[in-house]
Amino acid sequence: MIRLFLGRLFADRTVWALPVAGFALTSGIGLMVFGGAMYFYTLPDTEDRMLYSVYATAALILLVIPMLALMGSAARLLAHRRDERLAGLRLLGASSGQLRRLVLAESAALAVAGILTGAFLYVALMPLVGRLPFAGAPMGVSGLWLGVGLLAAACGVLLVFAMAAAFVGLRRVEVTPLGVRTRQAPQRVKWMRAVIAVAAVVVVFVLHTMVPIRGELVIMVVAFAFLAVPLLAVQLIGPWVLKLITARQTRRAGTAERLIAARNVLDSPQRMWRQVGGVAVAAFIGVIAGCGVGLISLAEFEQGSEEAMIFADVARGVWLTLFIAFLLTACSVGLNQTAQILDQRDLYSGLAKTGVTLTQLNRIRSLAVMRALAAVLVVAVLAACIVAMPIVGWAILTTPVSVLTIAAVLMAGVLLIYFGTLVTRLTMRAVVEAG
Amino acid sequence: MSSCSPMRVAVLPSRMADMNNSPLITASRLTKTYGTTRALNGVDLTVCAGESVAVMGPSGSGKTTLMHVLSGIITAESGTMQFLPQSTAGDHPVTVSGLSSEKRARLRRQHIGFVFQEGLLMPELTALENVAVALMLSGTPRTAAESAAARWLQALGLAGLEDRRPGQLSGGQAQRVAIARAQVTEPQIVFADEPTGALDSATSAQVLDALLDSTVGRGAPLVVVTHDPDVAARCSRLIRLEDGRIVHDSANAEVGT
Ligand SMILES: Nc1ncnc2c1ncn2[C@@H]1O[C@H](COP(=O)(O)OP(=O)(O)O)[C@@H](O)[C@H]1O
Ligand SMILES: [Mg+2]
């Protein structure tokens, strides 16, 4: 029975391709980030190491939420079209217990395939990423390499997360004698998500303690609490703010595309927040840290001094973290939007029949993402300017170049996410052409 | 060459004379193949203003394909398909088969209405917005589009349900919203592919009445694909397809069911 089910699973590309891609991207980027963090944790034992590990930890914590969001997307994609396949098995006479086991077997199979692909991506990209210089030298392949043991452990943790996310999805699927359908229980989902977020934070924390860190542990805990608590709060407030802004956009929408896009976001602000919310915190920190870096750069460093090196590293780290956050968001947008198009394929092909052009359909999807993203970014940047008014204001006055750099980096990130929406156009075209 | 009247002469001379009897669509020798399947195998058909044409036939006989070719969703491999817009002065016959897909899309958006089996309404939009969006997609400003949409919803007996989502409507109500969406652009012809296929028979009758009144009532022809003899019985003309050919075409009174 399990073999039959898994055979069917891999027979249809539209079923397995997206979840595997999602798990592969999460694992690939996740392993690389973890490898990078380990590079800093295992620097030769100097005073700098502590400084670097604090920065690396901060970056890790910042990236946990977009990473979890991407993992969650992959798990949701896995649930995508599961109902109809389960209903088929139900007709063949499978019991509820059997169906549950099948879903777990399926999740495990797809997650393992994705994680292995991700591990391969990580290994394949190490030479490229290893060229980034930190702490005075390029990190190098050896610097990024986790080692077989740690790599296996990290893959195991990823698998546990994937299965946990899949299990959350399973709880939403109701198996009745008549068939299988998706249960509508948004509150429960939210609650489970919070638990997963906390669990993730704990895991990150435990991973840190496994690594040889001595006196700096206390500093770590403080830094961790300092960052993590507001981050979690933002996750609760974000969807609500997005809802307010989108409700206004809905009222003011003058064109069909804008109206549909705004309604699409408003229908489930949480769903859109899961896709683009990750950049909120990244942009917030990016603005403050970017201005800080700009101000510090006003001080004249001695050429080649250790201070100059650390300063350059911090600047590079800030931009790198921001880039990874945007990259994760772009992946999440690409996957989620593709899944939404597939879920509504009848609607989109029907609209195309009535004469709505592919360009118009694509514009609806891009507008939904980009306007929500713009709302999130504007709020995050404004919040940063208010919270860190002295730093930002002083930076604008004294180093306009670094402020412009921040703006340019944010624009580049927006562009990256726009590319994420471009990927979905292939799916939209296929759906429309299939009629 | 086919004409507006069915192959066998119509028995409703007085009614036919009342109608604006000029052809709106003329198709000749249409063929369409999918792989080795001849979905359409030499179809000649003319549809005139004021007609309501029921298209029947076994599943797989090419009904949907015919509707798609007649409405310019797809093009036939051979044969010609002409659209002859009537209302506005200066409109001249358009050979649909020769248009680019962009131009065919514009033609559909502006001049042709569609109703599908499942309403295919956008779940996030209200009933009113679902209808208004059809006009807005062709550039009508939102306020004008929404008031036209409200008028059509009212005409179809949906006053008071403007702010409901499709999920909060019954099957028959949703289908009437879909009809309002098809009519709001005042298309010159409306195509419906099994519009009552998912409804019970009482609701079917109401929805079909709404569809007939709103289309033929404006003087525009309706082409409706159906398996339901009751639906076919209410149309003025009946066409039967088999294996991609028209095997029967008559004014309805002759056919019975
Ligand atoms: N996109 C397509 N690809 C391949 N075959 C098709 C396609 N559309 C229709 N067909 C085939 O053409 C024939 C007529 O289909 P259709 O027009 O949908 O019939 P009906 O609507 O009368 O049931 C059928 O044999 C069908 O399998
Ligand atoms: Mg059909």
Short mmCIF file of C-alpha atoms and ligand atoms in Angstrom, two decimals, chain B residues 34 37 39 58-65, ligand 1:
data_model
loop_
_atom_site.label_atom_id
_atom_site.label_comp_id
_atom_site.label_asym_id
_atom_site.label_seq_id
_atom_site.Cartn_x
_atom_site.Cartn_y
_atom_site.Cartn_z
CA TYR B 34 -6.39 16.77 -30.91
CA THR B 37 -9.21 12.82 -32.17
CA ALA B 39 -13.06 17.07 -32.11
CA PRO B 58 -22.92 12.83 -26.12
CA SER B 59 -19.91 13.59 -24.00
CA GLY B 60 -16.81 13.96 -26.16
CA SER B 61 -18.83 14.90 -29.24
CA GLY B 62 -17.11 18.28 -29.52
CA LYS B 63 -19.60 20.64 -27.87
CA THR B 64 -17.05 22.45 -25.75
CA THR B 65 -14.58 22.56 -28.61
N1 LIG C 1 -7.23 20.08 -24.94
C1 LIG C 1 -7.51 18.84 -25.45
N2 LIG C 1 -6.51 17.96 -25.63
C2 LIG C 1 -6.78 16.73 -26.16
N3 LIG C 1 -7.98 16.31 -26.51
C3 LIG C 1 -9.03 17.13 -26.34
C4 LIG C 1 -8.84 18.45 -25.78
N4 LIG C 1 -10.05 19.05 -25.73
C5 LIG C 1 -10.93 18.15 -26.20
N5 LIG C 1 -10.33 17.01 -26.57
C6 LIG C 1 -10.98 15.86 -27.15
O1 LIG C 1 -11.84 16.29 -28.18
C7 LIG C 1 -13.06 15.61 -28.13
C8 LIG C 1 -14.21 16.59 -27.97
O2 LIG C 1 -14.10 17.19 -26.67
P1 LIG C 1 -15.15 18.24 -26.12
O3 LIG C 1 -15.33 19.31 -27.11
O4 LIG C 1 -14.69 18.66 -24.78
O5 LIG C 1 -16.47 17.36 -26.00
P2 LIG C 1 -17.80 17.65 -25.18
O6 LIG C 1 -17.75 19.02 -24.67
O7 LIG C 1 -18.87 17.43 -26.18
O8 LIG C 1 -17.86 16.64 -24.11
C9 LIG C 1 -12.99 14.61 -27.00
O9 LIG C 1 -12.64 13.36 -27.55
C10 LIG C 1 -11.87 15.15 -26.15
O10 LIG C 1 -11.21 14.08 -25.52
#
